[in-house]
Short mmCIF file of C-alpha atoms and ligand atoms in Angstrom, two decimals:
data_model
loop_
_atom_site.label_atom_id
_atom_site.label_comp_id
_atom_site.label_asym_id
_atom_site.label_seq_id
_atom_site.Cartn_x
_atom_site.Cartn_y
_atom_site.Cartn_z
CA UNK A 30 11.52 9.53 45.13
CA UNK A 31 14.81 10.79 43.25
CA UNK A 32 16.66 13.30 45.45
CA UNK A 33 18.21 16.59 44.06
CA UNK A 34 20.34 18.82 45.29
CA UNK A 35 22.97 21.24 44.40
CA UNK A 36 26.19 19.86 43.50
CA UNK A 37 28.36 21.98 46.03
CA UNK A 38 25.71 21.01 48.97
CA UNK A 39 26.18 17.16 47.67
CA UNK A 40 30.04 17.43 47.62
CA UNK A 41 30.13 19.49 50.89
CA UNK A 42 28.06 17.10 52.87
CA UNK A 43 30.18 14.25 51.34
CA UNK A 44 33.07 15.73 53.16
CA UNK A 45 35.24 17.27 50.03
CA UNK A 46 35.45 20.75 51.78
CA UNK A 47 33.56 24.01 52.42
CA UNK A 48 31.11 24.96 49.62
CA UNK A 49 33.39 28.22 49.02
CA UNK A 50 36.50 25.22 48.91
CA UNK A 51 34.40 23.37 46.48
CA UNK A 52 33.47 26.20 43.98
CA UNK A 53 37.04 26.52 43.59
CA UNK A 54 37.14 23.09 42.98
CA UNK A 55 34.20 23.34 40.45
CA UNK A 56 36.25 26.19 38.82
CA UNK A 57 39.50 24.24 38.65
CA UNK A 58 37.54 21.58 36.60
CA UNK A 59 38.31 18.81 39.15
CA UNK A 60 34.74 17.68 39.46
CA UNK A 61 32.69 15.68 36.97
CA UNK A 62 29.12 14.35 36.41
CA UNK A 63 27.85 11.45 34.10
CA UNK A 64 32.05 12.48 32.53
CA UNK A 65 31.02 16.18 31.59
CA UNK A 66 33.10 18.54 33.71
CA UNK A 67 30.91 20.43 35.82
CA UNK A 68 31.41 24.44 35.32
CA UNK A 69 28.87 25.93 37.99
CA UNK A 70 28.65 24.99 41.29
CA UNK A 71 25.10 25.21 41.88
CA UNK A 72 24.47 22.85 39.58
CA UNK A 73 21.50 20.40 40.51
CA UNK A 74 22.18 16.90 40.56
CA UNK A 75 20.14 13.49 41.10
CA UNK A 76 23.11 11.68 43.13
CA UNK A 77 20.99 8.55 43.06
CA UNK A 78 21.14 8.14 39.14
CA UNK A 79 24.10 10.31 38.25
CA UNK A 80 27.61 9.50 38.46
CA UNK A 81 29.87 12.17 40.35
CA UNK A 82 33.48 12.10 40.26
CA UNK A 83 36.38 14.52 42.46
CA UNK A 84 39.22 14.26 41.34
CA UNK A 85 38.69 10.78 39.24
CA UNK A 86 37.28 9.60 42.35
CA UNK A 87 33.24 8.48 42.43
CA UNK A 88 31.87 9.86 45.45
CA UNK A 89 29.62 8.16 47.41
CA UNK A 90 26.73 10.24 48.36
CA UNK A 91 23.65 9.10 51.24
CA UNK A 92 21.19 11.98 52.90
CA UNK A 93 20.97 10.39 56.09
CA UNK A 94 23.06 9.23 58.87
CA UNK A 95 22.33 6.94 61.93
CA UNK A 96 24.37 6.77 64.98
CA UNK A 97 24.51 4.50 68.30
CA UNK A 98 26.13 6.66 71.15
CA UNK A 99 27.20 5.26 75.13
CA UNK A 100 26.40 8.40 76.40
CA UNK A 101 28.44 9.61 79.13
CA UNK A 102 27.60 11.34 81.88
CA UNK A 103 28.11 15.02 81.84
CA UNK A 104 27.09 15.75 78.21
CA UNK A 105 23.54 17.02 77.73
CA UNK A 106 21.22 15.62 74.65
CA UNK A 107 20.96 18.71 72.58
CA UNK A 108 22.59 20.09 69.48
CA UNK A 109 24.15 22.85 70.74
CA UNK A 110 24.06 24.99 74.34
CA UNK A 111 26.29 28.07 75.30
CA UNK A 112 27.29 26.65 78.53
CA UNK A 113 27.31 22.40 78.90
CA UNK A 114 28.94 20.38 75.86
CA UNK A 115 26.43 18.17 73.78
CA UNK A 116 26.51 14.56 72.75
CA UNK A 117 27.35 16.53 69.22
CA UNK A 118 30.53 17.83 70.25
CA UNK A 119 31.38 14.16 70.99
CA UNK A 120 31.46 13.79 67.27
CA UNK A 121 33.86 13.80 64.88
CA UNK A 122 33.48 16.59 62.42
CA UNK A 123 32.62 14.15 59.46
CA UNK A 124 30.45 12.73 61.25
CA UNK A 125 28.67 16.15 62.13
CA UNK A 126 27.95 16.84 58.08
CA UNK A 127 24.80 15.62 57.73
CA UNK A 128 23.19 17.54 60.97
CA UNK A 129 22.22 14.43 63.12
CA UNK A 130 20.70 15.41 66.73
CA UNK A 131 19.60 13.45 69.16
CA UNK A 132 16.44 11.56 69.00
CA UNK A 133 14.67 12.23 72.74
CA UNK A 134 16.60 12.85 75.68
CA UNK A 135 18.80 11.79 78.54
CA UNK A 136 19.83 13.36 81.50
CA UNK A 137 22.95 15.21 81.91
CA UNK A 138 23.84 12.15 84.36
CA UNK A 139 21.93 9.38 82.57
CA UNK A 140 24.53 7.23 80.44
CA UNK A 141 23.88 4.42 77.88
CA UNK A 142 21.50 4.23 74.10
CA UNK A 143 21.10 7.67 72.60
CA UNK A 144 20.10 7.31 68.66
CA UNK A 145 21.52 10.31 66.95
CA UNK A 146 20.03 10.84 63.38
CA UNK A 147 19.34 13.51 60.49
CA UNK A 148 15.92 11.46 59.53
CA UNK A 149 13.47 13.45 61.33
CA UNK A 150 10.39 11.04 60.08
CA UNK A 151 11.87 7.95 61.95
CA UNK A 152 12.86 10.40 65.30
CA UNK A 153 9.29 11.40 65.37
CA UNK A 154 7.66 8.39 64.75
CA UNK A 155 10.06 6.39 67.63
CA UNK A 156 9.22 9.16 69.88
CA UNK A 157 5.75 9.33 69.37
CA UNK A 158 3.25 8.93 71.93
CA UNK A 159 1.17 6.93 70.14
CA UNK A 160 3.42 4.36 69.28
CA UNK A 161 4.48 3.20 72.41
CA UNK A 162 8.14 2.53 71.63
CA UNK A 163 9.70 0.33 74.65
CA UNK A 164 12.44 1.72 76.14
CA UNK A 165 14.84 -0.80 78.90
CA UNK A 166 16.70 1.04 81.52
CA UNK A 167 19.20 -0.50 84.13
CA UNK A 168 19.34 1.53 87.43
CA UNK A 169 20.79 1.47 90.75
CA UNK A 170 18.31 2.05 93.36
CA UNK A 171 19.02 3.39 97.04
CA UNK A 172 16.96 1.21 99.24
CA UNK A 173 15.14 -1.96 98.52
CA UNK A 174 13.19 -2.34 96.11
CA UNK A 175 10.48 -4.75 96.24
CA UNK A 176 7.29 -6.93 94.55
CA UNK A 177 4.92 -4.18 95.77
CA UNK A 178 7.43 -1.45 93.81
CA UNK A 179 7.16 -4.44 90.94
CA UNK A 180 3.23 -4.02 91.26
CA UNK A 181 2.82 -0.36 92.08
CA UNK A 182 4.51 0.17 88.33
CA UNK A 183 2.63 -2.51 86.46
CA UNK A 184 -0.40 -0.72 87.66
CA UNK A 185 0.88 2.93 87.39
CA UNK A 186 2.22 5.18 89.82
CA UNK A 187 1.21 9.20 90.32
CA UNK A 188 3.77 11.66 89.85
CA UNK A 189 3.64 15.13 92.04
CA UNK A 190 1.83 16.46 89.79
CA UNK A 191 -0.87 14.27 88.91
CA UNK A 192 0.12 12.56 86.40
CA UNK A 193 -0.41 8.64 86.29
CA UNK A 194 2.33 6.29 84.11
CA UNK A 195 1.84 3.86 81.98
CA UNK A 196 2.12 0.20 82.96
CA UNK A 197 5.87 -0.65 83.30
CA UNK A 198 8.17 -3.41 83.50
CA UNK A 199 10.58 -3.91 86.65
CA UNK A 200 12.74 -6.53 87.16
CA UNK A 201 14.74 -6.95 90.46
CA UNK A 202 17.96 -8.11 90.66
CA UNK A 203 21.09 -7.93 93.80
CA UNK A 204 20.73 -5.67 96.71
CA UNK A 205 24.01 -4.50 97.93
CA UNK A 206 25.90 -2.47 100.32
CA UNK A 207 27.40 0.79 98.99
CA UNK A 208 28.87 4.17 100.96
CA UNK A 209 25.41 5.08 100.02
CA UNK A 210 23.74 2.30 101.81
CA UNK A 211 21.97 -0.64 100.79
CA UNK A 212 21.28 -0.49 97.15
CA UNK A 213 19.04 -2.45 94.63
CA UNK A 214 20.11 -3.32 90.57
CA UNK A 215 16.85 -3.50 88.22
CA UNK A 216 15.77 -3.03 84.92
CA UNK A 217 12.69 -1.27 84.10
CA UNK A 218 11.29 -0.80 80.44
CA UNK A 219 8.79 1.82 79.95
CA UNK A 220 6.53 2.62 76.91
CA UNK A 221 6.64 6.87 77.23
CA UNK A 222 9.07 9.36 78.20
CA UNK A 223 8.58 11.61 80.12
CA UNK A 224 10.53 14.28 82.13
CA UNK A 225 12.74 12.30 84.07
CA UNK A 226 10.24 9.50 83.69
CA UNK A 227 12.81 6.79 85.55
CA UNK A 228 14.12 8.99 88.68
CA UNK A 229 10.19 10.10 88.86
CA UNK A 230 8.89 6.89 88.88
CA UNK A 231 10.82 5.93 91.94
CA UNK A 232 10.48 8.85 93.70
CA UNK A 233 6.67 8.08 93.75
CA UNK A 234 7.18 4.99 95.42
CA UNK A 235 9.79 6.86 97.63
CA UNK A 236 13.19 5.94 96.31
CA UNK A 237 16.35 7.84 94.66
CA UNK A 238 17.92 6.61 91.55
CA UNK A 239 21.66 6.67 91.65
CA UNK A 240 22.98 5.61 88.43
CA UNK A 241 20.62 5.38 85.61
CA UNK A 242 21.99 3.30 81.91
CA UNK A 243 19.30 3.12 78.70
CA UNK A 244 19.62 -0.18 77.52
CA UNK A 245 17.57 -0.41 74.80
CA UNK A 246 15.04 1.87 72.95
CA UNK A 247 12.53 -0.79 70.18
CA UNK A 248 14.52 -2.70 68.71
CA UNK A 249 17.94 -1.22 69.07
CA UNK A 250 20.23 -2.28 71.96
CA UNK A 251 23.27 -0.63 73.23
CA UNK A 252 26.21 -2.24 71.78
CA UNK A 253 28.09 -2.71 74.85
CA UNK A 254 31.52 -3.03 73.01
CA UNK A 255 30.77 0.95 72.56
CA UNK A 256 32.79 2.12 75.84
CA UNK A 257 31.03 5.44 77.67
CA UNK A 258 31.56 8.15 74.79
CA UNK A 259 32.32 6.07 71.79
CA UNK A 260 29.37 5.95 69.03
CA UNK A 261 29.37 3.49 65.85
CA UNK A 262 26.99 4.36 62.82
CA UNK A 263 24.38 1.34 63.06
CA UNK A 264 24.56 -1.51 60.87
CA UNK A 265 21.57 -2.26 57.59
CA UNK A 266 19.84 -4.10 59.65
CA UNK A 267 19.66 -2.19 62.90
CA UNK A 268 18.37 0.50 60.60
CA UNK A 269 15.52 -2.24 58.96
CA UNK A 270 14.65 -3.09 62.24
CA UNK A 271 14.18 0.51 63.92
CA UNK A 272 12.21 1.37 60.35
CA UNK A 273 9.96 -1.69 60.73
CA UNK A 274 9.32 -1.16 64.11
CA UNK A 275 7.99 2.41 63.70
CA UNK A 276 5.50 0.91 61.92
CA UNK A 277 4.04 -0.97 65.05
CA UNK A 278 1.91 1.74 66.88
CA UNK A 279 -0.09 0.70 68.81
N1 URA B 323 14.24 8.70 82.91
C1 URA B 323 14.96 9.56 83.66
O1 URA B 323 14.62 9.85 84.79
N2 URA B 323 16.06 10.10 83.10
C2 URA B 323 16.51 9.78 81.86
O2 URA B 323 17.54 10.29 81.43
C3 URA B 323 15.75 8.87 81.10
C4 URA B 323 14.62 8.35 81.66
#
């Protein structure tokens, strides 16, 4: 389908200034499409066949932005709140143009794989239900965790208020000592997401999670050169692979 839009919106999500900045621009004749200088700002283009130019330079327009965060703790997974800072204000403003928000939700403690995207078909497909999208989380368990934990999950366990999970995943790796106590490293991959699905999960078999990292989500896996905080937009085929997962519900 060929996109249109308004020549200011176009140039103001491309990053060339305010849309009041860029009718000034418009008025000053510095911007151009197909070589015919434009003389009204809300002009509608079709950036996909058209040629735009600012200032002699061809801009380089795309509608939709991916992003790989390493969520820190402390942030929460919203677009904006009054009180707490989001994983948005983590952003660079550039980066904020195009209105990505987070696709699902970590906790305000949880670190690791937050997708943050404007392309609300592929968020709602990845979190749907239906499609059963894995998602791999390393935690750090007080206690020990054991094969009947292993086999309580693969079967389902029953939250406090009824509700019975999904067959999960859990690998168990060292115990250690900690102040805490004696602690346990696994991984667990789920197929939903709930309400603190993870800590929830082990509480029902009567553990605490201490520290709790997304690994992966589908396809996509943390990059772990990101360090806690830093984001990267993902590569072509990280996006391929997320949009031909989607496609495998299940
Ligand atoms: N499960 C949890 O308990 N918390 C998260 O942040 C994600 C999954």
């Amino acid at each position: 389908m060929l996109e249109k839009l308004r020549i200011d919106k176009l140039l103001s999500h491309a990053g060339y200034g305010t849309r009041s900045e860029i009718k000034k621009a418009v008025k000053a004749g510095r911007v151009f499409i197909d070589g015919v200088k434009v003389k009204d700002s809300g002009i509608i283009v079709q950036p996909n066949t058209q040629i735009i130019k600012f200032d002699e330079e061809q801009v380089q327009y795309r509608s939709t932005i991916y992003l790989m965060l390493n969520k820190p703790q402390g942030v929460i997974s919203a677009t904006e709140d009054g009180r707490e800072r989001t994983v948005i204000d983590l952003l660079l403003p550039v980066d904020k143009l195009l209105s990505p928000f987070p696709v699902g939700r970590l906790d305000k403690d949880t670190t690791g794989l937050l997708l943050l995207t404007n392309d609300g078909q592929l968020a709602h497909e990845l979190l749907s239900p239906k499609k059963h999208v894995n998602k791999t989380y390393e935690a750090l368990v007080l206690g020990e965790v054991t094969e009947a934990d292993k086999i309580s999950f693969e079967q389902g366990v029953t939250f406090d208020d009824g509700y019975v999970t999904k067959p999960a995943q859990l690998t168990i790796f060292e115990s250690s000592q900690t102040d805490e106590g004696q602690c346990t490293r696994i991984q667990l991959t789920i197929t939903e997401g709930k309400f603190h699905q993870v800590k929830r999960m082990f509480l029902a078999v009567g553990k605490q999670v201490l520290t709790l990292k997304r690994l992966s989500m589908g396809p996509l896996q943390l990059d772990e050169n990101l360090a806690l905080g830093q984001y990267r937009e993902l590569t072509d085929n990280e996006v391929d692979l997320l949009r031909q997962h989607r496609g495998i519900g299940k």
